[in-house]
XYZ file of C-alpha atoms in Angstrom:
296
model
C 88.208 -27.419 56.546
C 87.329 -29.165 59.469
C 89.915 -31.202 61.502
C 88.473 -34.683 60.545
C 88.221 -33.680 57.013
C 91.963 -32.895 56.861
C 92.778 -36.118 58.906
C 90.994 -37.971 56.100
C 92.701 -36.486 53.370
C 95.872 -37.212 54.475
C 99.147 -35.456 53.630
C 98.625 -32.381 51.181
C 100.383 -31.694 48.092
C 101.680 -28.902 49.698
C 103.452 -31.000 52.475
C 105.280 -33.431 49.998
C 106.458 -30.788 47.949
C 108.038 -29.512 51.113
C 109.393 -32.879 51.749
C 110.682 -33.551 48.482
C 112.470 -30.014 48.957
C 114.211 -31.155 52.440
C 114.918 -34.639 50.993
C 116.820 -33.134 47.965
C 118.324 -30.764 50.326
C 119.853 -33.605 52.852
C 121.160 -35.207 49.731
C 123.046 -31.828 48.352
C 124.214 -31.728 50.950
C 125.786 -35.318 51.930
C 128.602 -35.476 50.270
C 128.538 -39.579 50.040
C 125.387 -38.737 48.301
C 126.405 -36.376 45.812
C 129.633 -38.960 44.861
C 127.769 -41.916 44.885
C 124.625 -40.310 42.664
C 127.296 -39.187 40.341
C 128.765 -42.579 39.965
C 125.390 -44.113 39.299
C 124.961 -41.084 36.681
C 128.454 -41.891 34.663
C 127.257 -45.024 35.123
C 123.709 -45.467 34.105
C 124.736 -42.521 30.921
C 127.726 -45.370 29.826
C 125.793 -47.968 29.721
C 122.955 -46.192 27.836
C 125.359 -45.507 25.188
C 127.622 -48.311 25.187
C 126.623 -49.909 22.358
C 127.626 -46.395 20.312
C 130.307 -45.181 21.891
C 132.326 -48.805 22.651
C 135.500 -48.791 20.848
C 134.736 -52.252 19.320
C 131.690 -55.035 19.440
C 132.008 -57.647 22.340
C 132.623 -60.301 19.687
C 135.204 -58.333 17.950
C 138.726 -60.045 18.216
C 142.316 -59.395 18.039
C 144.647 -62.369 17.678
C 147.616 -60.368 17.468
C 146.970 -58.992 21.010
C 145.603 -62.112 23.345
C 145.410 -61.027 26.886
C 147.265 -57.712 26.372
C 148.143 -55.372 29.314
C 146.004 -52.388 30.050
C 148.021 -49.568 27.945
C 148.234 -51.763 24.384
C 147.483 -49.408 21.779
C 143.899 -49.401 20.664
C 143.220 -51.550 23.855
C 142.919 -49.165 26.798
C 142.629 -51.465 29.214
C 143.732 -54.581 27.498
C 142.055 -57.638 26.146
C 141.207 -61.842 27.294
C 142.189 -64.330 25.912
C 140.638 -64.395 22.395
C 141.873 -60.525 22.123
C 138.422 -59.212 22.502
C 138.616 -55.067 24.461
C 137.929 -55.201 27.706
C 137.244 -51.780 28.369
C 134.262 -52.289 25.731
C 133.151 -55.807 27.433
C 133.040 -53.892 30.468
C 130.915 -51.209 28.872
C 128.754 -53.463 27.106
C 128.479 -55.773 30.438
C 127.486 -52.886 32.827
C 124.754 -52.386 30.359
C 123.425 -55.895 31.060
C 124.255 -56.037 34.381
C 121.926 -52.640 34.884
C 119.399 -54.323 32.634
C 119.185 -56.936 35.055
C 119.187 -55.340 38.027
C 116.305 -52.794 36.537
C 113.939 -56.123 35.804
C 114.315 -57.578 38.310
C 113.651 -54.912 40.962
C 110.605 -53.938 39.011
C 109.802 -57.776 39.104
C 110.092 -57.532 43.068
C 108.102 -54.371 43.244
C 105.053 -55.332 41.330
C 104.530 -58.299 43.269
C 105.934 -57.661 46.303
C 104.153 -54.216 47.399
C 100.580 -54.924 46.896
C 101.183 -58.342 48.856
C 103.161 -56.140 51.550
C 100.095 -54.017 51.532
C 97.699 -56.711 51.738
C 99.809 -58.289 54.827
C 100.417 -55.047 56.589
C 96.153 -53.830 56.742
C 93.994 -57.242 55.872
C 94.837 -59.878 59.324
C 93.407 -62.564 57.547
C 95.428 -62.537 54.313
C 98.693 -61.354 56.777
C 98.481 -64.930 58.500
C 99.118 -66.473 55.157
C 101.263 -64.076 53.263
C 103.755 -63.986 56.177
C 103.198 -67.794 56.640
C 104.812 -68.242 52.896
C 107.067 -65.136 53.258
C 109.006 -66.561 56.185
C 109.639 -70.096 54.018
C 111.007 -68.393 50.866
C 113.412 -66.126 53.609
C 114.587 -69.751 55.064
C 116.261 -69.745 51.950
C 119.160 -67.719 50.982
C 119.272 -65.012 48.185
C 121.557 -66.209 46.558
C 120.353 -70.399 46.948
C 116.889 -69.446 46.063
C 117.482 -66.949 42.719
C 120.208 -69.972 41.396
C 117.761 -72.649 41.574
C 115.175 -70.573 40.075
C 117.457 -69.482 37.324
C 118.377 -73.651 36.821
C 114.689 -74.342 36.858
C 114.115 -72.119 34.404
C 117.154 -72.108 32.087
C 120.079 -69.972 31.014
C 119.313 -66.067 29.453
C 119.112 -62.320 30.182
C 114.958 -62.258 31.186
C 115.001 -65.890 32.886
C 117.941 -64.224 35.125
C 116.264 -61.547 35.935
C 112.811 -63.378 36.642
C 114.984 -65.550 39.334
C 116.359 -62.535 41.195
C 113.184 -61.234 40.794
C 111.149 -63.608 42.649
C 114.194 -64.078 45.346
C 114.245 -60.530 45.955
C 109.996 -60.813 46.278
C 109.967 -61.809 50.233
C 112.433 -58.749 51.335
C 109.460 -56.809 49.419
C 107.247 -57.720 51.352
C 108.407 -58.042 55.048
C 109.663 -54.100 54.871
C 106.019 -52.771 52.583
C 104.078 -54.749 55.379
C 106.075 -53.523 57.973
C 105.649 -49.894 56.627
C 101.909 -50.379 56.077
C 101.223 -51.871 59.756
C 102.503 -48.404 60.978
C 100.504 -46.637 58.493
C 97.620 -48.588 59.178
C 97.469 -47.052 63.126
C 97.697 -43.428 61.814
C 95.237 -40.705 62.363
C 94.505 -39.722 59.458
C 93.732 -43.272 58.114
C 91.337 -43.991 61.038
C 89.345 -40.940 60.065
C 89.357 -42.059 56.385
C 87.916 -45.501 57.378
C 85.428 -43.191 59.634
C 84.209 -41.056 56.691
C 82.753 -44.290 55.007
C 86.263 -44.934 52.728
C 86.429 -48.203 51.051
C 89.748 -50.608 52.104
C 90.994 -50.404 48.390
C 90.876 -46.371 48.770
C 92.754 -45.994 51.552
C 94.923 -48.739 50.661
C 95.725 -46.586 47.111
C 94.966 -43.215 48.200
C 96.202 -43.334 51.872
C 98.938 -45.941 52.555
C 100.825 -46.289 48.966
C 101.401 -43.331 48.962
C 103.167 -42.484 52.013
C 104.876 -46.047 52.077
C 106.633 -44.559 48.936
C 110.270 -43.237 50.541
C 110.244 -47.172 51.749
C 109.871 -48.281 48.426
C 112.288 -46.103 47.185
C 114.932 -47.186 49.696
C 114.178 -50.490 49.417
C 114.784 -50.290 45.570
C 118.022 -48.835 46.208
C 119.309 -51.570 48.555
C 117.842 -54.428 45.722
C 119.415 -53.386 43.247
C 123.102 -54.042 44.172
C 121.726 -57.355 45.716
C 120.316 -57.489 42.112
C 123.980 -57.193 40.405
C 125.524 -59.019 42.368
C 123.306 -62.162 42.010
C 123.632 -61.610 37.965
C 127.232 -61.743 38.357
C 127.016 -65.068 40.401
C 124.330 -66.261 37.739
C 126.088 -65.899 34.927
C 129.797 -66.953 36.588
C 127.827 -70.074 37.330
C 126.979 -70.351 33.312
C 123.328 -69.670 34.884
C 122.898 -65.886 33.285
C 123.572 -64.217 30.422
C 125.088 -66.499 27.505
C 128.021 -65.690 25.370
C 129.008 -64.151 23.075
C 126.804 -61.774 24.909
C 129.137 -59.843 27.212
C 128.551 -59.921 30.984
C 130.365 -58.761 33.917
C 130.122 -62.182 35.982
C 131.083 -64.386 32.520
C 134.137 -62.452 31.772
C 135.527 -63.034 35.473
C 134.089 -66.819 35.192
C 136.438 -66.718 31.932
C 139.464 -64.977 33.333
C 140.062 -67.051 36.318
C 141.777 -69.619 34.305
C 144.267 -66.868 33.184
C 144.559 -65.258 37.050
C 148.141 -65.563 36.918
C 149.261 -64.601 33.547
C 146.639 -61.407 32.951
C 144.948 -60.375 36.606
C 143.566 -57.110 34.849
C 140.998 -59.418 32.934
C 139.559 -60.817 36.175
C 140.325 -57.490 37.949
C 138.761 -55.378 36.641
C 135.229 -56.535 35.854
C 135.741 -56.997 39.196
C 136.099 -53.738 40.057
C 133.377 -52.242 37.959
C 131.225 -54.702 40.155
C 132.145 -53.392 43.361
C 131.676 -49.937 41.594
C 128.355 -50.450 40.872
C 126.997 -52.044 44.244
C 128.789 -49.634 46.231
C 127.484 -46.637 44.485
C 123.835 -48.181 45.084
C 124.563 -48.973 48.157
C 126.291 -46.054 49.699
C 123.276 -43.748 48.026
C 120.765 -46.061 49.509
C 121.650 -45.143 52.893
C 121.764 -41.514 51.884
C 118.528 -41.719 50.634
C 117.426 -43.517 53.939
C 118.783 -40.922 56.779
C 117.793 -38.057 54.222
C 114.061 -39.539 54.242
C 114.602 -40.133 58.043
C 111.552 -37.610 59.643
C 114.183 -37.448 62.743
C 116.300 -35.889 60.666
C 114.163 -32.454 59.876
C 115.908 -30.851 62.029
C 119.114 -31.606 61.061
């Protein structure tokens, strides 16, 4: 194989199985990594089964035991104040909170890469794109997905279309970013050189390698992601009772701060949980994807 053949194939399979091997080797071998990951496991493995293993329904209630301490019998870690479990709540809210998190991200991705890639290799459509990028990013995460969710109205999908679309701009400034380094590559000159169309070495060429910045940027959205459902539906903006959520139970506790913290607590905690796990594996993922770190 000539030299300008294997510049314009690009990367061979060979080569990202090695780098897959070295990523998952970094991560083994982070211990923040291996924590986090198996927090997001327990996690993600809860929530999947929640709605079997729960020990009652969200809408289940116990008048006998209103706003019981964590320790009641048959309440593990208590109930609010219409003596509904809050360890199932919790459960059941992770679920939705994940659910979220997962559309939304996948909202920001299918929009926001191919206009990242179209931004980071076409100048003309770059002016533009960035042009409209830069207003939505005037506007705070948080400002932007609540006024989208009150445009649209109160639910599970209509939540997760706002932080979608709020979440769409980040998208894009780090896939165009990624792709306007690709772009000046070797082996992406010689593909244009060999006669390859702009849609090939936009799928074949550039996607492809911008993939450990998709992946990372995933990671880092989708705590933003929980985070902003939590706010939504605190704000009466997300998910609707009776349908548990993590932000509506603390939006429901905080009248009863004084008399049972541990209702407001600990949704609270399971929300820190959540976006710290993300978080803290994001970064992992990041150094371990780092090519300055192969020798590490």
């Amino acid at each position: 194989m000539s030299v300008d053949t294997a510049l314009a194939a690009g990367p061979t399979p060979r080569t990202a199985s090695g780098q897959r091997s070295r990523v998952l080797r970094r991560l083994r071998r982070n211990p923040l990594a291996v924590v986090s990951f198996t927090v997001l496991a327990i996690a993600v493995l809860v929530a999947v089964i929640a709605p079997w293993v729960a020990p009652y329904t969200p809408e289940h209630t116990d008048f006998s035991n209103t706003l019981a301490p964590p320790g009641t019998p048959g309440h593990l870690l208590g109930t609010d104040d219409l003596g509904r479990d809050v360890l199932s709540r919790i459960m059941l809210g992770a679920r939705a909170s994940l659910e979220v998190a997962l559309l939304a991200v996948l909202t920001a991705l299918l929009i926001g890469v191919p206009l990242g890639l179209v931004a980071g290799y076409f100048r003309a459509a770059d002016t533009i794109i960035s042009r409209v990028t830069d207003l939505l990013l005037a506007f705070p995460f948080l400002i932007l997905a609540v006024g989208l969710a009150a445009i649209r109205g109160a639910s599970l999908a209509n939540a997760a279309v706002a932080i979608g679309i709020a979440q769409i701009p980040g998208v894009i400034r780090v896939v165009r970013s990624d792709a306007l380094r690709l772009k000046s590559l070797d082996f992406v000159a010689a593909a244009v050189v060999h006669g390859a169309s702009d849609l090939w070495v936009l799928a074949r060429h550039i996607l492809p390698n911008a993939t450990s910045v998709v992946l990372v940027q995933a990671t880092v959205a989708i705590p933003a992601a929980i985070l902003g459902e939590a706010v939504l539906s605190f704000l009466g903006l997300g998910i609707q009772p009776p349908s548990p959520s993590l932000g509506t139970m603390l939006a429901n506790a905080q009248q009863f701060a004084a008399r049972a913290p541990w209702a407001a607590v600990l949704p609270g905690v399971a929300i820190m949980v959540l976006a710290l796990a993300f978080n803290v594996f994001g970064d992992s993922l990041r150094d371990a994807l780092d090519p300055k770190a192969s020798r590490r």
